[in-house]
PDB file of C-alpha atoms and ligand atoms in Angstrom:
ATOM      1  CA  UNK E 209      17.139 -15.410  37.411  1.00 43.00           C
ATOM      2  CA  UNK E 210      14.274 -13.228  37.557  1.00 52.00           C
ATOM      3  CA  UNK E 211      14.078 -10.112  35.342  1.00 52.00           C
ATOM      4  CA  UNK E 212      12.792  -6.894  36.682  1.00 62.00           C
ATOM      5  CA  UNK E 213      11.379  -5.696  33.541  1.00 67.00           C
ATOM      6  CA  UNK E 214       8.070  -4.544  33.311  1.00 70.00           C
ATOM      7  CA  UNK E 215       6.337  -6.957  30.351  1.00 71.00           C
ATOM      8  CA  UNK E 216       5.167  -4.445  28.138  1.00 71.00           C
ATOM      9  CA  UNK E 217       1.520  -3.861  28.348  1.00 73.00           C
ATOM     10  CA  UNK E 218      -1.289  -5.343  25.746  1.00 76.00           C
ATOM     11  CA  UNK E 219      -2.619  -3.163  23.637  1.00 79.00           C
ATOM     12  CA  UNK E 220      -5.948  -2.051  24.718  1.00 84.00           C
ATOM     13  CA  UNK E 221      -9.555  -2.902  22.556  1.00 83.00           C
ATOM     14  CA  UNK E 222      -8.987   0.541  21.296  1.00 81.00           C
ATOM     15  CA  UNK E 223      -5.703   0.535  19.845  1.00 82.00           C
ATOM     16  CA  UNK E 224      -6.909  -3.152  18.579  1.00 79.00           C
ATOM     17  CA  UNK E 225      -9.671  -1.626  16.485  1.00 82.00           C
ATOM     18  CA  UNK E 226      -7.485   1.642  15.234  1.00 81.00           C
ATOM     19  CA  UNK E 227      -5.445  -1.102  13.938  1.00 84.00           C
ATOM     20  CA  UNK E 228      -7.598  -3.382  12.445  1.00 79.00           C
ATOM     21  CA  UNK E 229      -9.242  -0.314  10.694  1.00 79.00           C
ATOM     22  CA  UNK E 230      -5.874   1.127   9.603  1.00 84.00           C
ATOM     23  CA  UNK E 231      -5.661  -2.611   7.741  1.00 81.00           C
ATOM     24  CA  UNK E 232      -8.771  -2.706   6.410  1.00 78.00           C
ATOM     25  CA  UNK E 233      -8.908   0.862   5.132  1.00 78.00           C
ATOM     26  CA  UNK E 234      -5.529  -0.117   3.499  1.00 76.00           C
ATOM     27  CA  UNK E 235      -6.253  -2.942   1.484  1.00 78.00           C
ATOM     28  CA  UNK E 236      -9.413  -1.812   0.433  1.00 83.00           C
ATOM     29  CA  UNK E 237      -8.454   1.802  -0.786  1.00 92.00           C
ATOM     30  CA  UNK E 238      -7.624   0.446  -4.094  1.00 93.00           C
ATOM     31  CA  UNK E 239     -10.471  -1.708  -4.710  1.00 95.00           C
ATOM     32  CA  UNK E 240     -12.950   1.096  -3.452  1.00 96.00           C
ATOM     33  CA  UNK E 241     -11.280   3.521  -5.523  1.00 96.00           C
ATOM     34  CA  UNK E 242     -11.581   1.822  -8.889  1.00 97.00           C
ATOM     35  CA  UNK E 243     -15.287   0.773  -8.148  1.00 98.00           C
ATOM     36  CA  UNK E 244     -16.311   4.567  -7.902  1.00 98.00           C
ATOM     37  CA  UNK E 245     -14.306   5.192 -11.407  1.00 98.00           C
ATOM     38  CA  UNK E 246     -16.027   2.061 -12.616  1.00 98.00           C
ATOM     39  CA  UNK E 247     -19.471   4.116 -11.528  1.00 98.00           C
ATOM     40  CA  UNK E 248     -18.008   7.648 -12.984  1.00 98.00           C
ATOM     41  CA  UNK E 249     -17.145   6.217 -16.254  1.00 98.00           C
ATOM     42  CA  UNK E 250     -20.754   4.746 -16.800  1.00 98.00           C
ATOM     43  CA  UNK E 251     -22.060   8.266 -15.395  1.00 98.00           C
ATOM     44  CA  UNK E 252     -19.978  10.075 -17.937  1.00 96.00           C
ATOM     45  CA  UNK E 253     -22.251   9.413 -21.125  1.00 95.00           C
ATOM     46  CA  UNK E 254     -23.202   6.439 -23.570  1.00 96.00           C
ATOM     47  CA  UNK E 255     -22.729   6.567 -27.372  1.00 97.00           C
ATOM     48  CA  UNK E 256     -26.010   4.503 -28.919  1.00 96.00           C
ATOM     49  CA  UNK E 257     -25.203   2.699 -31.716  1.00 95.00           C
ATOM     50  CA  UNK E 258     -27.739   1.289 -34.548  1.00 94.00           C
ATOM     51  CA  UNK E 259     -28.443  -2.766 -34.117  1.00 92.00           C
ATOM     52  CA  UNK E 260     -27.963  -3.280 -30.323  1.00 95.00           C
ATOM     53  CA  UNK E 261     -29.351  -1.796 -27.220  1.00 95.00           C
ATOM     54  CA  UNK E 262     -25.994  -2.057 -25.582  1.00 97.00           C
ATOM     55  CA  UNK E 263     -24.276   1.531 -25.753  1.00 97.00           C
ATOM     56  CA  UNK E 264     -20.699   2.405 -25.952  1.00 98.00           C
ATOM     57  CA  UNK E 265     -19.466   3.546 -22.346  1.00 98.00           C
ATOM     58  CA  UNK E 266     -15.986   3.935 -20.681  1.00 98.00           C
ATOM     59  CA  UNK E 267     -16.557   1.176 -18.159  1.00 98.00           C
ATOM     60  CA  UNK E 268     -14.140  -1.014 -20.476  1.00 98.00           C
ATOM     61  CA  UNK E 269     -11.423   1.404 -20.283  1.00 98.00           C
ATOM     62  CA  UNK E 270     -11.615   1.269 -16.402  1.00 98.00           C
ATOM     63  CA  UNK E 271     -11.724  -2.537 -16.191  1.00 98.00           C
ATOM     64  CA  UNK E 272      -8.258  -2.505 -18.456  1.00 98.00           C
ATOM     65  CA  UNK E 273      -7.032   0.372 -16.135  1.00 98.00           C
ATOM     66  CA  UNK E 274      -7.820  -1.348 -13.075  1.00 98.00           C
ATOM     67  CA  UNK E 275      -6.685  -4.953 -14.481  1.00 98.00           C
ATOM     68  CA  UNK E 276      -3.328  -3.507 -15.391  1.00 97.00           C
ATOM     69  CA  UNK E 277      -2.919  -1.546 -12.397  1.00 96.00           C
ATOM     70  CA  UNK E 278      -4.416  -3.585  -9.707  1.00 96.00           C
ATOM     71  CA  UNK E 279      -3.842  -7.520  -8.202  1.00 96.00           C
ATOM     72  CA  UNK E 280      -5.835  -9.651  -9.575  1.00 97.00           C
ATOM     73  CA  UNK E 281      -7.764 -10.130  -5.723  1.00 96.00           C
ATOM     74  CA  UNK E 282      -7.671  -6.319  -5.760  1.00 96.00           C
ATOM     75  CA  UNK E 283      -9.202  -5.833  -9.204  1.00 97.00           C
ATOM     76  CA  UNK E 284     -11.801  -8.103  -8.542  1.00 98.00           C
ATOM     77  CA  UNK E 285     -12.674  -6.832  -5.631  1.00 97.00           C
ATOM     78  CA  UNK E 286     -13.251  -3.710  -7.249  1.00 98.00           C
ATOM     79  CA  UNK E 287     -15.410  -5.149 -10.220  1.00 98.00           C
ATOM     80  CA  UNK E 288     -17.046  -7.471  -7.777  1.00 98.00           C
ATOM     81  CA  UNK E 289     -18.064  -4.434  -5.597  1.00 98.00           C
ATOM     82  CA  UNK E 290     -19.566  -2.778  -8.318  1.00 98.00           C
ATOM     83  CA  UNK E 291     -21.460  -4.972  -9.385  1.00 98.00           C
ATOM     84  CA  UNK E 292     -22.814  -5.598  -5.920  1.00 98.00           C
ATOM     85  CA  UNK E 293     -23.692  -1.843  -5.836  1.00 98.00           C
ATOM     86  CA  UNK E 294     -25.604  -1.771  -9.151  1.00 98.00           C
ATOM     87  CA  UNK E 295     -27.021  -5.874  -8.145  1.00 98.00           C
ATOM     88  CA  UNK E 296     -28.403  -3.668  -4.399  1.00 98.00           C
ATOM     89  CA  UNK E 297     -30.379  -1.045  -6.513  1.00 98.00           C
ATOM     90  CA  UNK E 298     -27.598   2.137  -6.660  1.00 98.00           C
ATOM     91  CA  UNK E 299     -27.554   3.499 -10.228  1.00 98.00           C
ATOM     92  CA  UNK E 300     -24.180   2.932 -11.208  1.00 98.00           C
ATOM     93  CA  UNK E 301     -24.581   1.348 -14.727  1.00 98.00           C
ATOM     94  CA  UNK E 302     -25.043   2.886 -17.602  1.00 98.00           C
ATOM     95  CA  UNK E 303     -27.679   5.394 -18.298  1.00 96.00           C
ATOM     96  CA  UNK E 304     -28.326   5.532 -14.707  1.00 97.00           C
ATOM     97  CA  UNK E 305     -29.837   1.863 -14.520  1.00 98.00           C
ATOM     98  CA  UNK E 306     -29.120  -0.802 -11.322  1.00 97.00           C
ATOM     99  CA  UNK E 307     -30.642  -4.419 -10.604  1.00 97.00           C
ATOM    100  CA  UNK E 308     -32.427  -4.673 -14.225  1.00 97.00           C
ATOM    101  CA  UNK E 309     -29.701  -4.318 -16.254  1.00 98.00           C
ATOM    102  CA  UNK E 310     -28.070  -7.477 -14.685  1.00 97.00           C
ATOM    103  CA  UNK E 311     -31.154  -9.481 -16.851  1.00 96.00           C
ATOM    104  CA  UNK E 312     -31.049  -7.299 -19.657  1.00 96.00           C
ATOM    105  CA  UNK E 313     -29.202  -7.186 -23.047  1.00 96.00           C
ATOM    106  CA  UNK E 314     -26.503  -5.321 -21.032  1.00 97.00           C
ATOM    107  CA  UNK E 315     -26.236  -7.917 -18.215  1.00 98.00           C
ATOM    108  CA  UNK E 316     -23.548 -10.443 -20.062  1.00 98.00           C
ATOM    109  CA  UNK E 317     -21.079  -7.684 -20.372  1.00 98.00           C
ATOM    110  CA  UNK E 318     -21.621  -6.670 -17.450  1.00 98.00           C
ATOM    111  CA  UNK E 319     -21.024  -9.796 -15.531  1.00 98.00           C
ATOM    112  CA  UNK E 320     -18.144 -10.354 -18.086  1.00 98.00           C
ATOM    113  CA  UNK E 321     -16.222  -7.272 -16.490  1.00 98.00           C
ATOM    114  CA  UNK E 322     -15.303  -9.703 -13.245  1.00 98.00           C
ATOM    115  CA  UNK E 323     -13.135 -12.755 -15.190  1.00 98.00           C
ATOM    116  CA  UNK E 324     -12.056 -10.102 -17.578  1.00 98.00           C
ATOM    117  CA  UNK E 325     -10.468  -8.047 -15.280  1.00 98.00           C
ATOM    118  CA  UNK E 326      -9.109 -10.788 -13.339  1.00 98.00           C
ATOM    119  CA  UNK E 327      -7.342 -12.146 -16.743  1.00 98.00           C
ATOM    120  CA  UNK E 328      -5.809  -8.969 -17.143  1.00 98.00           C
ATOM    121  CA  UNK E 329      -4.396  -8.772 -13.923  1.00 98.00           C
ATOM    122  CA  UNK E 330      -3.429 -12.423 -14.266  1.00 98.00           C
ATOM    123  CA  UNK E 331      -1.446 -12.274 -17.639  1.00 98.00           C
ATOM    124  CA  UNK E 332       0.028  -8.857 -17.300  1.00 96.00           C
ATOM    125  CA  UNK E 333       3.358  -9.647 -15.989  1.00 91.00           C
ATOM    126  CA  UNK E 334       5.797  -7.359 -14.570  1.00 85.00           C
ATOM    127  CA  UNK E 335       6.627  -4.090 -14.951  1.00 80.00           C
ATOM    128  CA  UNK E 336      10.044  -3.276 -16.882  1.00 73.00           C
ATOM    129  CA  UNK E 337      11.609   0.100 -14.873  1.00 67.00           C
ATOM    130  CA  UNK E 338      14.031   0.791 -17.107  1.00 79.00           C
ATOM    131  CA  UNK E 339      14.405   3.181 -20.500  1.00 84.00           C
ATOM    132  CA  UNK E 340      11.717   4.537 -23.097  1.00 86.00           C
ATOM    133  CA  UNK E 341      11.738   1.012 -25.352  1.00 88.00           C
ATOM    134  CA  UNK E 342      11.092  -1.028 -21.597  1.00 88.00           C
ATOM    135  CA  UNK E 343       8.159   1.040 -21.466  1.00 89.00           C
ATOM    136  CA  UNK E 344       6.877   0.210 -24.668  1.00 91.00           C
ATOM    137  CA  UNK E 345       8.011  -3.489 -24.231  1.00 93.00           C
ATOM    138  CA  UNK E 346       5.490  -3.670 -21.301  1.00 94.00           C
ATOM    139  CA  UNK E 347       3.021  -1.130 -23.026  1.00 95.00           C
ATOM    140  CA  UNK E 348       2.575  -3.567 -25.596  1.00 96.00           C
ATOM    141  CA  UNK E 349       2.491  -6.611 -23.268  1.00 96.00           C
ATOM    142  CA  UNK E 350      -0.170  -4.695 -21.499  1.00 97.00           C
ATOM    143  CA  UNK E 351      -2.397  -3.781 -24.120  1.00 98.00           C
ATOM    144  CA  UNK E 352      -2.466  -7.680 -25.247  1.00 98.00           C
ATOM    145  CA  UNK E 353      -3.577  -8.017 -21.494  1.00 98.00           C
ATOM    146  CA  UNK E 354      -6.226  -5.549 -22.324  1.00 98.00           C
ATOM    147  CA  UNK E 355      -7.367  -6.713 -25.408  1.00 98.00           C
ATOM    148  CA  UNK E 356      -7.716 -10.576 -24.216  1.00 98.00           C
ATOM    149  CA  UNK E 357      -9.579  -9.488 -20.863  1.00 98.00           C
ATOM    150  CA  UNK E 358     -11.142  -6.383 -21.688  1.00 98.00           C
ATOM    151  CA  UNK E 359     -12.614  -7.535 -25.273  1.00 98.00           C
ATOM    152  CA  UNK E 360     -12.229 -10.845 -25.633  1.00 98.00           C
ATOM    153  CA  UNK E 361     -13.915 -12.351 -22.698  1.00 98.00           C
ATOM    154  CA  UNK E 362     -16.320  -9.603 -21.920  1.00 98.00           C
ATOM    155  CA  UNK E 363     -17.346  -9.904 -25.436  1.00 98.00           C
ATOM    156  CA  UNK E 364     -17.567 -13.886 -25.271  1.00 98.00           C
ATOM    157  CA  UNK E 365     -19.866 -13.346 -21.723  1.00 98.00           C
ATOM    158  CA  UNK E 366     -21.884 -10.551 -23.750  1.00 98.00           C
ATOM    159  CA  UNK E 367     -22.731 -12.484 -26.327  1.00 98.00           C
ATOM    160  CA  UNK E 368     -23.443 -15.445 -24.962  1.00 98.00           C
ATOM    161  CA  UNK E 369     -25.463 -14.165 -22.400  1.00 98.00           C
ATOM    162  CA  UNK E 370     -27.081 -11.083 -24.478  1.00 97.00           C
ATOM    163  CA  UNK E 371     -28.081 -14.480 -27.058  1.00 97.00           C
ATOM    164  CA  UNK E 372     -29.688 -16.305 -24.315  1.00 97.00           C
ATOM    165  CA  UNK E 373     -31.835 -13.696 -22.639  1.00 95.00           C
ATOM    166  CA  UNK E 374     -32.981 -12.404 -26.205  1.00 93.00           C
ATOM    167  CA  UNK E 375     -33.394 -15.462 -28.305  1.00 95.00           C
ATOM    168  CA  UNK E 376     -31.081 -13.427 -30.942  1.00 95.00           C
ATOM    169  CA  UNK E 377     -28.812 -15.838 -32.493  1.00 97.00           C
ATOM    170  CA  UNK E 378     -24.877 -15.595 -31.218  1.00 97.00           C
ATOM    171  CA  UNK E 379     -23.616 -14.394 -35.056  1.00 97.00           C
ATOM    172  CA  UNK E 380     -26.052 -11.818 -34.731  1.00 97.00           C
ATOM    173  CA  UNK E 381     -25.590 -10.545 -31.590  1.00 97.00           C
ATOM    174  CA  UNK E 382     -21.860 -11.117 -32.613  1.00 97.00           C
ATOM    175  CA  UNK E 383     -21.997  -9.040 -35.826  1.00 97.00           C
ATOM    176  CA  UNK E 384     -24.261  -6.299 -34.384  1.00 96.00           C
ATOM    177  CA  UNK E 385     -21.720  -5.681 -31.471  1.00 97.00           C
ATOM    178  CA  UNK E 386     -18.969  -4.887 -34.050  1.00 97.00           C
ATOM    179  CA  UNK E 387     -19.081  -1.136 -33.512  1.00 96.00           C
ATOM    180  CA  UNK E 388     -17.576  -1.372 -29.878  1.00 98.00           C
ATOM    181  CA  UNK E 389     -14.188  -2.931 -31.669  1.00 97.00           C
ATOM    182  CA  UNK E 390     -12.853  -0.045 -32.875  1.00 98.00           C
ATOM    183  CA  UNK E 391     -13.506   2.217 -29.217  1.00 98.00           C
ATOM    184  CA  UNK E 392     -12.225  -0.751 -27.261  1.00 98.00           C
ATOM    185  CA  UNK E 393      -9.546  -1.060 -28.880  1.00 98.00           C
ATOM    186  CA  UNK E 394      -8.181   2.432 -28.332  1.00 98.00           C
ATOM    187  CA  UNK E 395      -9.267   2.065 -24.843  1.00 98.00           C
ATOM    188  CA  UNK E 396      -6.871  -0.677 -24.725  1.00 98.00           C
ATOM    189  CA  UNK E 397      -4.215   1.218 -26.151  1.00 98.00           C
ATOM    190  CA  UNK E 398      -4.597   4.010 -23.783  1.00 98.00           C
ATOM    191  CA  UNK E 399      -4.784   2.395 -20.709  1.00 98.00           C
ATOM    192  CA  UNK E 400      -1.647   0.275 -21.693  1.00 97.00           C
ATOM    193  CA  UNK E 401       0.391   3.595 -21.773  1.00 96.00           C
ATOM    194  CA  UNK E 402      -1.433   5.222 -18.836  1.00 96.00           C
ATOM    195  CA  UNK E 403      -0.370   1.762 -16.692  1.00 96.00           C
ATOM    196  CA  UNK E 404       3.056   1.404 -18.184  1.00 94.00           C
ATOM    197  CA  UNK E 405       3.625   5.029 -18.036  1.00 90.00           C
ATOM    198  CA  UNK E 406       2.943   4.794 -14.081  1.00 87.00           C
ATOM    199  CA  UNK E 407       4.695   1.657 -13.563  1.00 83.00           C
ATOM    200  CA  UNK E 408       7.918   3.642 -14.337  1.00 70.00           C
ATOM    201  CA  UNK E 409       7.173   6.661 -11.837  1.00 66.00           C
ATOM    202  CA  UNK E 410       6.700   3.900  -9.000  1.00 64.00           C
TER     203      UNK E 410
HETATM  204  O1  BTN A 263     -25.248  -1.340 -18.977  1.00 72.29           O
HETATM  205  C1  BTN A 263     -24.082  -1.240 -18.596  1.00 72.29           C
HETATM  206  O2  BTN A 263     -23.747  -0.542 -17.619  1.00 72.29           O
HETATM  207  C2  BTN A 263     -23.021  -2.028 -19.316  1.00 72.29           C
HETATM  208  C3  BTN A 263     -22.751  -1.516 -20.683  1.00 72.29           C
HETATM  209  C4  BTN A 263     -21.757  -2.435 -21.353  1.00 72.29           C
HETATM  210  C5  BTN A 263     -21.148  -1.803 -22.566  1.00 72.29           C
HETATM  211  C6  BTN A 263     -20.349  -2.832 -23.345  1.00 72.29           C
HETATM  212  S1  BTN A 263     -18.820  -3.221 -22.540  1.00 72.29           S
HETATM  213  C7  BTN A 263     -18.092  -3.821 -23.995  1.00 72.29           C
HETATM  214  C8  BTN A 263     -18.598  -2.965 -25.118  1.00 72.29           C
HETATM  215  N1  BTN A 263     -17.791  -1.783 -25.275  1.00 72.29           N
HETATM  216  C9  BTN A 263     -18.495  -0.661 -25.103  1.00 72.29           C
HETATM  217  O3  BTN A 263     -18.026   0.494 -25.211  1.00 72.29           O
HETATM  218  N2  BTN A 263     -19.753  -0.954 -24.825  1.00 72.29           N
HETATM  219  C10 BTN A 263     -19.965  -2.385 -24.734  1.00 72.29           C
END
């Protein structure tokens, strides 16, 4: 038997591309969003400190916040995007700098900010919802997170690569980097509770 319903119609090219842009624009707002803070926290200031031309920046906070925060595609989207913008010639490193600092002393950390982020996001876990010691339960799973993606493998790319370009050997690039341990380290504390403490409001 034959129906006489109208099939409904196909959407037109239009409504195709309003859609595919309403996908695009949300999977990306995340990413996009944490690659501009990534910018902003470099634009916010360096801290020079004596025995390396690497300064201390917030750019590791932001990695942990977006690492903790983010997926781990979505987080390294963001990083990789960054990266792409400073690789392309904007200034969005520190001190204003763009394609150099990816083969200077700087570069290693740089570059470390992409599989450190991606850690993060990767050994997080979940989120506990409920109570004030759930929070801290996953605050302090968090800022391990941190701590093993936002220290120890930028630091290991940092080194490494800071030791190659210079010709300074590793324990001395190691032992002259020691005055971003202390900073990082809060960072890492404070974007554990900034990421746990949102966790709970979602
Ligand atoms: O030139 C850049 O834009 C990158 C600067 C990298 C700074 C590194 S990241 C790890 C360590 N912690 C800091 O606060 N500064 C260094």
């Amino acid at each position: 038997m034959q129906s006489n319903t109208p099939a409904p119609a196909a959407p037109s090219s239009a409504a195709k591309s309003v859609s595919t842009a309403r996908r695009i624009a949300a999977v990306s707002w995340k990413p996009l969003l944490f690659a501009v803070l990534m910018w902003v926290s470099a634009a916010a200031g360096e801290i020079p400190i004596p025995g390396t031309p690497v300064p201390i920046t917030l750019q590791t906070f932001v990695v942990m916040l977006a690492g903790l925060m983010l997926t781990w595609r979505q987080a390294g989207a963001a990083v990789a995007a960054y990266l792409a913008a400073g690789a392309v010639g904007l200034p969005v490193f520190a001190g204003g700098a763009s394609t150099m600092a990816l083969v200077g002393p700087s570069a290693g950390f740089l570059l470390g900010f992409l599989p450190g982020v991606i850690v993060i996001a990767l050994v997080k876990g979940g989120a506990r919802a409920k109570g004030a010691a759930a929070m801290l339960l996953t605050a302090l799973r968090y800022f391990a997170a941190a701590f093993l993606g936002g220290v120890v493998v930028v630091y290991a790319f940092g080194f490494l690569i800071q030791s190659a370009l210079t010709g300074a050997p590793l324990m001395v690039v190691a032992l002259a980097s020691m005055g971003f341990v202390v900073g990082d380290i809060v960072k890492a504390a404070a974007a554990s509770l900034v990421a746990a403490g949102l966790a709970k409001l979602r």
